[in-house]
CSV table of N, CA and C in Angstrom, one decimal:
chain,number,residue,atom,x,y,z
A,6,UNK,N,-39.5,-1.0,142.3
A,6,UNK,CA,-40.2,-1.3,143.5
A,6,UNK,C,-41.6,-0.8,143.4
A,7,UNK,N,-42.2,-1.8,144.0
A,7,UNK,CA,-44.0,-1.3,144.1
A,7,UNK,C,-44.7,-0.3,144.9
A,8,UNK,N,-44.9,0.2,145.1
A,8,UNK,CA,-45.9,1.5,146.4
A,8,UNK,C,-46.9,0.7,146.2
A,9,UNK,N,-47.9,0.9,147.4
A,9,UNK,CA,-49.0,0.6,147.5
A,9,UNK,C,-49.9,1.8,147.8
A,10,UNK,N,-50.9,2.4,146.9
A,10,UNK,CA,-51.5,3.4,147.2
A,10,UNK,C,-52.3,3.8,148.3
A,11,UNK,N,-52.5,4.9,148.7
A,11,UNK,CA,-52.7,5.7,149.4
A,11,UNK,C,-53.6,6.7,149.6
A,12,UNK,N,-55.2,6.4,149.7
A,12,UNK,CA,-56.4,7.0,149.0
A,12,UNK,C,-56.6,8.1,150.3
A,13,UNK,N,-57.0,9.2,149.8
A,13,UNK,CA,-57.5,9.7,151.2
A,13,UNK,C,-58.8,10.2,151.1
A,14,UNK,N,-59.7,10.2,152.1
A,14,UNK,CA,-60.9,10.2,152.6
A,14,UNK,C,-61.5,10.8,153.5
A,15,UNK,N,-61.9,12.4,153.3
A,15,UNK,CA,-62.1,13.1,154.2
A,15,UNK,C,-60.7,13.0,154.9
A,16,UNK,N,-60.9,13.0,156.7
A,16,UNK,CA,-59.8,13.4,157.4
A,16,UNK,C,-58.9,11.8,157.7
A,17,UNK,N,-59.2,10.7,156.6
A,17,UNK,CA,-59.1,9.5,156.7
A,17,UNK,C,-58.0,9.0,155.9
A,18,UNK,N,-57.0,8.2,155.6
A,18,UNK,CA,-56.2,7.6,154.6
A,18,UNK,C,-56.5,6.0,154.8
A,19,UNK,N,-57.3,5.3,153.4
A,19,UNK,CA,-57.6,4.5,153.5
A,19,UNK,C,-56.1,3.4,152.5
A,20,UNK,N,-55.3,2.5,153.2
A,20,UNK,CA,-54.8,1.5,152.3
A,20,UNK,C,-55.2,0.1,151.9
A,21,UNK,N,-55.3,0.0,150.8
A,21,UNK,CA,-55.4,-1.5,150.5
A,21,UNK,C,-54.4,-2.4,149.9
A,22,UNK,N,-54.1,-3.0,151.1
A,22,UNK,CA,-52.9,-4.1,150.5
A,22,UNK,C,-53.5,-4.9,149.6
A,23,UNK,N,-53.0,-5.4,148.4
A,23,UNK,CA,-53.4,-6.1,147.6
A,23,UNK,C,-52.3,-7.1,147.6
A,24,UNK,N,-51.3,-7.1,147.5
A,24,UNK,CA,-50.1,-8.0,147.3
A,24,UNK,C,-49.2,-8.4,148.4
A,25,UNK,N,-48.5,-9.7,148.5
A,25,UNK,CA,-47.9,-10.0,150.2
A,25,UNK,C,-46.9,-8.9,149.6
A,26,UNK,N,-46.6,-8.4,150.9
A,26,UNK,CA,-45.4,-7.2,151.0
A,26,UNK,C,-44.2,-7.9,151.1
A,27,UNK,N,-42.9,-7.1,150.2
A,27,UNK,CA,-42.0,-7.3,150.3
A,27,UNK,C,-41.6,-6.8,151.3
A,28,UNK,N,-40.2,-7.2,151.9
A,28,UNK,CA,-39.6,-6.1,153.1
A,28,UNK,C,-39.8,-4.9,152.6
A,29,UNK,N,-39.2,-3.7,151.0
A,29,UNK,CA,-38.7,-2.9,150.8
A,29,UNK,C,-40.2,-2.3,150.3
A,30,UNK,N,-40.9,-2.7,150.4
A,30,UNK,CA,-41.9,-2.4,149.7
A,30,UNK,C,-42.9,-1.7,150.8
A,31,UNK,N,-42.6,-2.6,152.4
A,31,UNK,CA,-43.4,-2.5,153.2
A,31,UNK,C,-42.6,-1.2,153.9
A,32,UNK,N,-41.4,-1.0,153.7
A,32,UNK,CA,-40.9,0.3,154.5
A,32,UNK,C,-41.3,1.4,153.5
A,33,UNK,N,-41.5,1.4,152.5
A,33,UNK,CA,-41.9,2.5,151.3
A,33,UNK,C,-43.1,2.9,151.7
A,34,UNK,N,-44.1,1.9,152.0
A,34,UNK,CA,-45.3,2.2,152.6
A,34,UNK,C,-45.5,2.7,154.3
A,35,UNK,N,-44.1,2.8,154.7
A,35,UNK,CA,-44.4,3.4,156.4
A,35,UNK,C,-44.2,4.7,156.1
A,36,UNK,N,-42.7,4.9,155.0
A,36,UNK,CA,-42.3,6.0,155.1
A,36,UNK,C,-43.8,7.4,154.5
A,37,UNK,N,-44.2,6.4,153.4
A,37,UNK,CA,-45.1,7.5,152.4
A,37,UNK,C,-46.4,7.2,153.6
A,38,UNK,N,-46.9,6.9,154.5
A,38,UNK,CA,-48.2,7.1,155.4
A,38,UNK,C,-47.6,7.7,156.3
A,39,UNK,N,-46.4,8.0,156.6
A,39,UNK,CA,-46.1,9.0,157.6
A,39,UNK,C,-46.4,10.4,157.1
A,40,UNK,N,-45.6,10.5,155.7
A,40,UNK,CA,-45.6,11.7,154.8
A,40,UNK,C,-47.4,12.0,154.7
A,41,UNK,N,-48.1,11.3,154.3
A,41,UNK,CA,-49.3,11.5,153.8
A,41,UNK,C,-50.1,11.8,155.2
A,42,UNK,N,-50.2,11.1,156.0
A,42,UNK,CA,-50.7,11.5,157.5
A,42,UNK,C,-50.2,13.3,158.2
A,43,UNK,N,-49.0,13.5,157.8
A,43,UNK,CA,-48.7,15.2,158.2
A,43,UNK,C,-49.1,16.1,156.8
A,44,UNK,N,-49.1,15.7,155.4
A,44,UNK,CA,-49.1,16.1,154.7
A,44,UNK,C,-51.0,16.3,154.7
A,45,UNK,N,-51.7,15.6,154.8
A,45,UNK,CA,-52.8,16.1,155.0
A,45,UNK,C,-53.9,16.3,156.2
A,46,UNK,N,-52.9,16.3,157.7
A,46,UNK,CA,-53.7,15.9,159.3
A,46,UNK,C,-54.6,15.4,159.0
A,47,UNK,N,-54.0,14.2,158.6
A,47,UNK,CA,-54.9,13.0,158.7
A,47,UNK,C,-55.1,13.1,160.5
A,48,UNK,N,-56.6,12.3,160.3
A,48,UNK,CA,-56.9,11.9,162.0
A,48,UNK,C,-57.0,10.5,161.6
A,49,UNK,N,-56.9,9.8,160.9
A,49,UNK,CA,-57.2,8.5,160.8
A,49,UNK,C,-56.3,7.4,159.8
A,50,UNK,N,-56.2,6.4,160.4
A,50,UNK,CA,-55.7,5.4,158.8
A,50,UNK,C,-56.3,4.1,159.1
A,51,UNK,N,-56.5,3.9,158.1
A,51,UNK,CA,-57.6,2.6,157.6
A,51,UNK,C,-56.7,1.1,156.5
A,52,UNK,N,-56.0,0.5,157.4
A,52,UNK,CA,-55.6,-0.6,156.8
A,52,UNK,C,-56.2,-1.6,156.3
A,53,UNK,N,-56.3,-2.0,155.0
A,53,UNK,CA,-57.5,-3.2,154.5
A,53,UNK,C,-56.0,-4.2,154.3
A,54,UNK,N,-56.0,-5.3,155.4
A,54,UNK,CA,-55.0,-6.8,154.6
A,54,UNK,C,-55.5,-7.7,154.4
A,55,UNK,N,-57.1,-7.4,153.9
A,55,UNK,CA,-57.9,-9.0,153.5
A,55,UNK,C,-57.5,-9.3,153.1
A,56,UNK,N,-56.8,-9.1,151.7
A,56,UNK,CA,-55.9,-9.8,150.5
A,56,UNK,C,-55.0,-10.6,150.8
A,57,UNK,N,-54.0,-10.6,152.2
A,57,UNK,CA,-52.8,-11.2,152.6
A,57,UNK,C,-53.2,-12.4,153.3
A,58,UNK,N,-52.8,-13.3,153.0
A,58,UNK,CA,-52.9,-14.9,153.0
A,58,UNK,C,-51.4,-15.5,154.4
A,59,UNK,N,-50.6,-14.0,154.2
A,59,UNK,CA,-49.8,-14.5,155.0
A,59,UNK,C,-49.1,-13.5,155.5
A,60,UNK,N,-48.7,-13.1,157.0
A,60,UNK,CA,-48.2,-11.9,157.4
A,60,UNK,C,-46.8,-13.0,158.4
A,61,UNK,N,-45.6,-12.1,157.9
A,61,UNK,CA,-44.6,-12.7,158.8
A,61,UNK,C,-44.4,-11.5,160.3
A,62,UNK,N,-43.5,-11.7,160.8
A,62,UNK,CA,-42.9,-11.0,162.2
A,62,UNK,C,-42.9,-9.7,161.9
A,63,UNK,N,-42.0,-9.5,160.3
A,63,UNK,CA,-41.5,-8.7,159.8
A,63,UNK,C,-43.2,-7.0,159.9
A,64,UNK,N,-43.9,-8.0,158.9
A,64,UNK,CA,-44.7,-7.4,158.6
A,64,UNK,C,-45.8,-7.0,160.1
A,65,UNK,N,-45.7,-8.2,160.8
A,65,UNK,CA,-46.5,-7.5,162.0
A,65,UNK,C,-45.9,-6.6,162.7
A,66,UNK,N,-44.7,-6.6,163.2
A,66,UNK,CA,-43.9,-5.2,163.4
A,66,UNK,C,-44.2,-4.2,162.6
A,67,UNK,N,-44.0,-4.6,161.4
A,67,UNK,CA,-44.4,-2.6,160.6
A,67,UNK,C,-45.6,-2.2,160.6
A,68,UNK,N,-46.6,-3.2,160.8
A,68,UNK,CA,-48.3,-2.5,161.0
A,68,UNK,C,-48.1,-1.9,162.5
A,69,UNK,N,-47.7,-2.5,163.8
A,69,UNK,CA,-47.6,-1.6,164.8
A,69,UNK,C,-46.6,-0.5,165.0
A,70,UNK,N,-45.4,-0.6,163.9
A,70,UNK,CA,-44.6,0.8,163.5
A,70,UNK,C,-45.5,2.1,162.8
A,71,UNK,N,-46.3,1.7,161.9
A,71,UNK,CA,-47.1,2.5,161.9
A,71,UNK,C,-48.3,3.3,162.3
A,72,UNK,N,-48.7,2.2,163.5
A,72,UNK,CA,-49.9,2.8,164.3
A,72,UNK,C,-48.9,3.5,165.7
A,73,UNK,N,-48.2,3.2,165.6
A,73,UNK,CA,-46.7,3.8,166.8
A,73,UNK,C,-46.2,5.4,165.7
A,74,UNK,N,-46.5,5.7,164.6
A,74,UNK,CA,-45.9,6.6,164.2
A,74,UNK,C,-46.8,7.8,163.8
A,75,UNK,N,-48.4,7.1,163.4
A,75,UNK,CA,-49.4,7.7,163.4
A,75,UNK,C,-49.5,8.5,164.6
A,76,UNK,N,-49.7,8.0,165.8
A,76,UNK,CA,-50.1,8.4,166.8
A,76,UNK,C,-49.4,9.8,167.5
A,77,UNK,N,-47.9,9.5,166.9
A,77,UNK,CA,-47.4,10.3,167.2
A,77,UNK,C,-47.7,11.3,166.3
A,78,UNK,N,-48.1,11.3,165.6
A,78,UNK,CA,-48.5,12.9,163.9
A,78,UNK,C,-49.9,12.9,164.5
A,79,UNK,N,-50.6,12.6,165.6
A,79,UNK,CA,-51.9,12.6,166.5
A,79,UNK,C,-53.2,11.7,165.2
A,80,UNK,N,-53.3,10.8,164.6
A,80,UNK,CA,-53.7,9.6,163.9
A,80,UNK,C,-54.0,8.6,165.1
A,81,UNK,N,-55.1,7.7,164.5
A,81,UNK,CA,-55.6,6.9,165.4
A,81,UNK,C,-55.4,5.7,163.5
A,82,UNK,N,-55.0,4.7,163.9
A,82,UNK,CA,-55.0,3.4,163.1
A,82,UNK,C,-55.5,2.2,163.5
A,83,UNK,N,-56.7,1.3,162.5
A,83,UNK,CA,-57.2,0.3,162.6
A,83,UNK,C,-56.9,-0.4,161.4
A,84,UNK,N,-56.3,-1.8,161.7
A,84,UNK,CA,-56.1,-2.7,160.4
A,84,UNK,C,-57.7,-3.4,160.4
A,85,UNK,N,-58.2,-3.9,158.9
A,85,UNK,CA,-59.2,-4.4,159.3
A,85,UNK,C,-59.4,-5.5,157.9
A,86,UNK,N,-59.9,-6.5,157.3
A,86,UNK,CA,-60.0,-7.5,156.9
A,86,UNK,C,-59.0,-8.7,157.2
A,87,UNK,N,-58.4,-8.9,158.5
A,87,UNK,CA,-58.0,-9.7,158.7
A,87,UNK,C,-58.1,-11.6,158.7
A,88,UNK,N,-57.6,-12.7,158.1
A,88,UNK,CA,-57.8,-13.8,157.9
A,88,UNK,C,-57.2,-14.2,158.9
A,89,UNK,N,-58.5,-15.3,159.4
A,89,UNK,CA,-58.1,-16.1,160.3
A,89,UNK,C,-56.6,-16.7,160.4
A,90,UNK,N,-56.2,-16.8,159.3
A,90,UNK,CA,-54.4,-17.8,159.9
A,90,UNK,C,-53.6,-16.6,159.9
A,91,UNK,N,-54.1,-15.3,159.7
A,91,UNK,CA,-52.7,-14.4,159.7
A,91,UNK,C,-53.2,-14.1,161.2
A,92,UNK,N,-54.2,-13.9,161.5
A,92,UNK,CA,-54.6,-14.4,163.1
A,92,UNK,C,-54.2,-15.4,164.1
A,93,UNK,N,-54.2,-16.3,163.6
A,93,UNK,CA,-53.2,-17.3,164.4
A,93,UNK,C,-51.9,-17.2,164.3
A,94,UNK,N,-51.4,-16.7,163.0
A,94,UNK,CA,-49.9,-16.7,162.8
A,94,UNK,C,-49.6,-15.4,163.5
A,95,UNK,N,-50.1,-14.5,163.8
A,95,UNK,CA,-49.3,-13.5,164.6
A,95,UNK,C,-49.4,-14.0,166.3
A,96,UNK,N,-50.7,-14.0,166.9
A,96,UNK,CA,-50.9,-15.0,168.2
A,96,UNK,C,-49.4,-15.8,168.3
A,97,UNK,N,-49.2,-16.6,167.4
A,97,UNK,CA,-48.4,-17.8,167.4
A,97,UNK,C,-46.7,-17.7,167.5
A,98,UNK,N,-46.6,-16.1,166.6
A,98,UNK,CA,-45.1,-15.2,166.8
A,98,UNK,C,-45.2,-14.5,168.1
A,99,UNK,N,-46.1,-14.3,168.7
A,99,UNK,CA,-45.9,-13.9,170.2
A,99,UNK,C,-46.5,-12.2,169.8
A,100,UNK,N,-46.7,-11.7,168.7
A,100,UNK,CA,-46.8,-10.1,168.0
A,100,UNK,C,-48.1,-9.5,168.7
A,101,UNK,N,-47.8,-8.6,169.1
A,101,UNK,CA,-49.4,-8.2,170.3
A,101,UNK,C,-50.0,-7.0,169.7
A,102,UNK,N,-49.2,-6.4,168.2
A,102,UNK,CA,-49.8,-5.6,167.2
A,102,UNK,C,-50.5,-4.4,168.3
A,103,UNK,N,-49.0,-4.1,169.4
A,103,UNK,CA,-49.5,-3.1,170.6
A,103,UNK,C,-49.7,-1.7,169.3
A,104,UNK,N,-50.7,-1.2,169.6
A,104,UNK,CA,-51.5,0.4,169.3
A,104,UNK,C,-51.8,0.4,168.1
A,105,UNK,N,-52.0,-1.2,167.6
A,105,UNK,CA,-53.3,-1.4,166.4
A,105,UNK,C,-54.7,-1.7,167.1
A,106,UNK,N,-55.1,-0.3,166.1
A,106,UNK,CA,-56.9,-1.9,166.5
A,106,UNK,C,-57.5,-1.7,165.2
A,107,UNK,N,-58.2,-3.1,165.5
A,107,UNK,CA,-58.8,-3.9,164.4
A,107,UNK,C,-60.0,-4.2,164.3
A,108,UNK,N,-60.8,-4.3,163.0
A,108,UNK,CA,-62.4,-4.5,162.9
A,108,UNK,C,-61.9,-5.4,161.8
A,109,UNK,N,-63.7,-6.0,162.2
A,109,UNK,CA,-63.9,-6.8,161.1
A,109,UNK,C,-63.4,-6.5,159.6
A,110,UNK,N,-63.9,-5.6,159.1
A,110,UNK,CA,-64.3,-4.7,157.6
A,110,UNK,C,-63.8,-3.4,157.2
A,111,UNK,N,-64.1,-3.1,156.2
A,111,UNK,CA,-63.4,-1.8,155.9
A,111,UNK,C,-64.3,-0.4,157.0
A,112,UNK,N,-66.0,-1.0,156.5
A,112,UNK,CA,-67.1,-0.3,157.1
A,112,UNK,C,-67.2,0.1,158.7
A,113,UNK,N,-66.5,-1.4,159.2
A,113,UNK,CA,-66.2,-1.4,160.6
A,113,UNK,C,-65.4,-0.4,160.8
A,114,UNK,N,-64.3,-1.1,160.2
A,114,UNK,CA,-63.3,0.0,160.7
A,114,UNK,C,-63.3,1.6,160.2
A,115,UNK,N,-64.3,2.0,159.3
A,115,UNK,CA,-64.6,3.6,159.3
A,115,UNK,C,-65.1,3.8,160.4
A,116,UNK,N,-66.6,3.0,160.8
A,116,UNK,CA,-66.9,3.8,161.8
A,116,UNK,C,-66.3,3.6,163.5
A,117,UNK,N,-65.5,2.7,162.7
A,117,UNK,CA,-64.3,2.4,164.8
A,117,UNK,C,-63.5,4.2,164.5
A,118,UNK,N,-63.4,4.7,163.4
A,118,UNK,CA,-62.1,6.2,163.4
A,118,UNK,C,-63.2,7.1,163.7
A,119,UNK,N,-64.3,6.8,162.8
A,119,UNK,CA,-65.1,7.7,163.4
A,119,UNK,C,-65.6,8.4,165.0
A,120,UNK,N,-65.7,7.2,165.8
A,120,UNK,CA,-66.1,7.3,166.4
A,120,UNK,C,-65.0,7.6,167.6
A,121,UNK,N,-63.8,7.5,167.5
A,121,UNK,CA,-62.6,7.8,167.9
A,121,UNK,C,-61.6,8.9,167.7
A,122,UNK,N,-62.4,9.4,166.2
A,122,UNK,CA,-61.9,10.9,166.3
A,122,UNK,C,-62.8,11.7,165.9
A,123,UNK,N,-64.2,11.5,166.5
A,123,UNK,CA,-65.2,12.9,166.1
A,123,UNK,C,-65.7,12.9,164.9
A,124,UNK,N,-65.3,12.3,163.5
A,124,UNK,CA,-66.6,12.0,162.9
A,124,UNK,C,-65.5,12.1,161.4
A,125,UNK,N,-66.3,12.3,160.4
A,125,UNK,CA,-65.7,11.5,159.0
A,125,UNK,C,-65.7,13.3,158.4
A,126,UNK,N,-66.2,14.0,158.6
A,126,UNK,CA,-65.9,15.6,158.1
A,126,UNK,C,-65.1,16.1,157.7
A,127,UNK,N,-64.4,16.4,156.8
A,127,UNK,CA,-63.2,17.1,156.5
A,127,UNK,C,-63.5,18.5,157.8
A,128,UNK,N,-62.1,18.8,157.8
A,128,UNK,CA,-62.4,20.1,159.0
A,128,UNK,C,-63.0,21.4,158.8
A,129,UNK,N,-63.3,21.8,157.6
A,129,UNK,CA,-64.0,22.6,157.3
A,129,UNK,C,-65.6,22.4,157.7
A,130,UNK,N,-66.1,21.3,157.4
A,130,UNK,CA,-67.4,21.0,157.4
A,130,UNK,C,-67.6,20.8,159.3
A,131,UNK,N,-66.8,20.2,159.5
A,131,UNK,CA,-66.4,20.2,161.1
A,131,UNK,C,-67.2,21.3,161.7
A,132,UNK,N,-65.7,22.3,161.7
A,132,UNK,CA,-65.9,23.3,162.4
A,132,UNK,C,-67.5,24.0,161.5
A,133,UNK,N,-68.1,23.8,160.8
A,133,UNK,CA,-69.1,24.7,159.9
A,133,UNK,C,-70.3,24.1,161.4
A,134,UNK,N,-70.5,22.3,161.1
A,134,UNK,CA,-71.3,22.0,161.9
A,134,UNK,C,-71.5,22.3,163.3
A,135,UNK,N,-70.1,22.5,163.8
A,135,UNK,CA,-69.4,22.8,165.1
A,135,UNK,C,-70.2,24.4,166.0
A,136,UNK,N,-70.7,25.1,164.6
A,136,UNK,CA,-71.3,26.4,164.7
A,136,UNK,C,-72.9,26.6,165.0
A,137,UNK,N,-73.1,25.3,164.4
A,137,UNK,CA,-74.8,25.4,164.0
A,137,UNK,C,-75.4,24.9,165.2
């Protein structure tokens, strides 16, 4: 089975789908961004699905499974390179991708976390700034 990696970024976990997800592939990747989101308090996750040409039901439920699971480990998630037909194709399954949000870009969507969880600093640097 494939993983899809899992970069992290300051207080950020950036993913890039590269490949249409399988079912089993796509629960591997909820389970391991749960783990990596408590494993490092993450405050952020950064979904890139430019690559995906095509997103079924399946798949739109697990992107709001994970901004539903984030949230709860206190994470804020933005999917962002979205194509227009995987745009229409979710509109069109009824999928309301409740407690995702989405930007244009990858850039966008850093600074949509940023600006929603106080800034891109690891917490050291944080609280250092926090002083000054």
């Amino acid at each position: 089975m494939n993983r899809v990696p899992i970069l992290r970024m300051g207080r950020f976990l950036l993913v890039t789908i590269q490949v249409d997800l399988q079912d089993q592939t796509a629960l591997q990747l909820q389970d391991d961004l749960a783990n990596e989101v408590q494993r490092h308090r993450a405050r952020g996750v950064l979904i890139d699905i430019s690559a995906l040409e095509i997103v079924d039901s399946f798949i739109g439920r697990m992107l709001s499974d994970i901004a539903g699971i984030a949230s709860v480990l206190d994470a804020q998630t933005v999917v962002v390179g979205m194509q227009p037909a995987v745009a229409i194709t979710l509109v069109e399954l009824g999928l309301s991708l409740h407690g995702v949000s989405t930007a244009l870009n990858v850039e966008k969507g850093m600074a949509l976390l940023e600006r929603r969880t106080g800034g891109f600093a690891a917490p050291a640097v944080a609280a250092r700034n926090a002083r000054a």
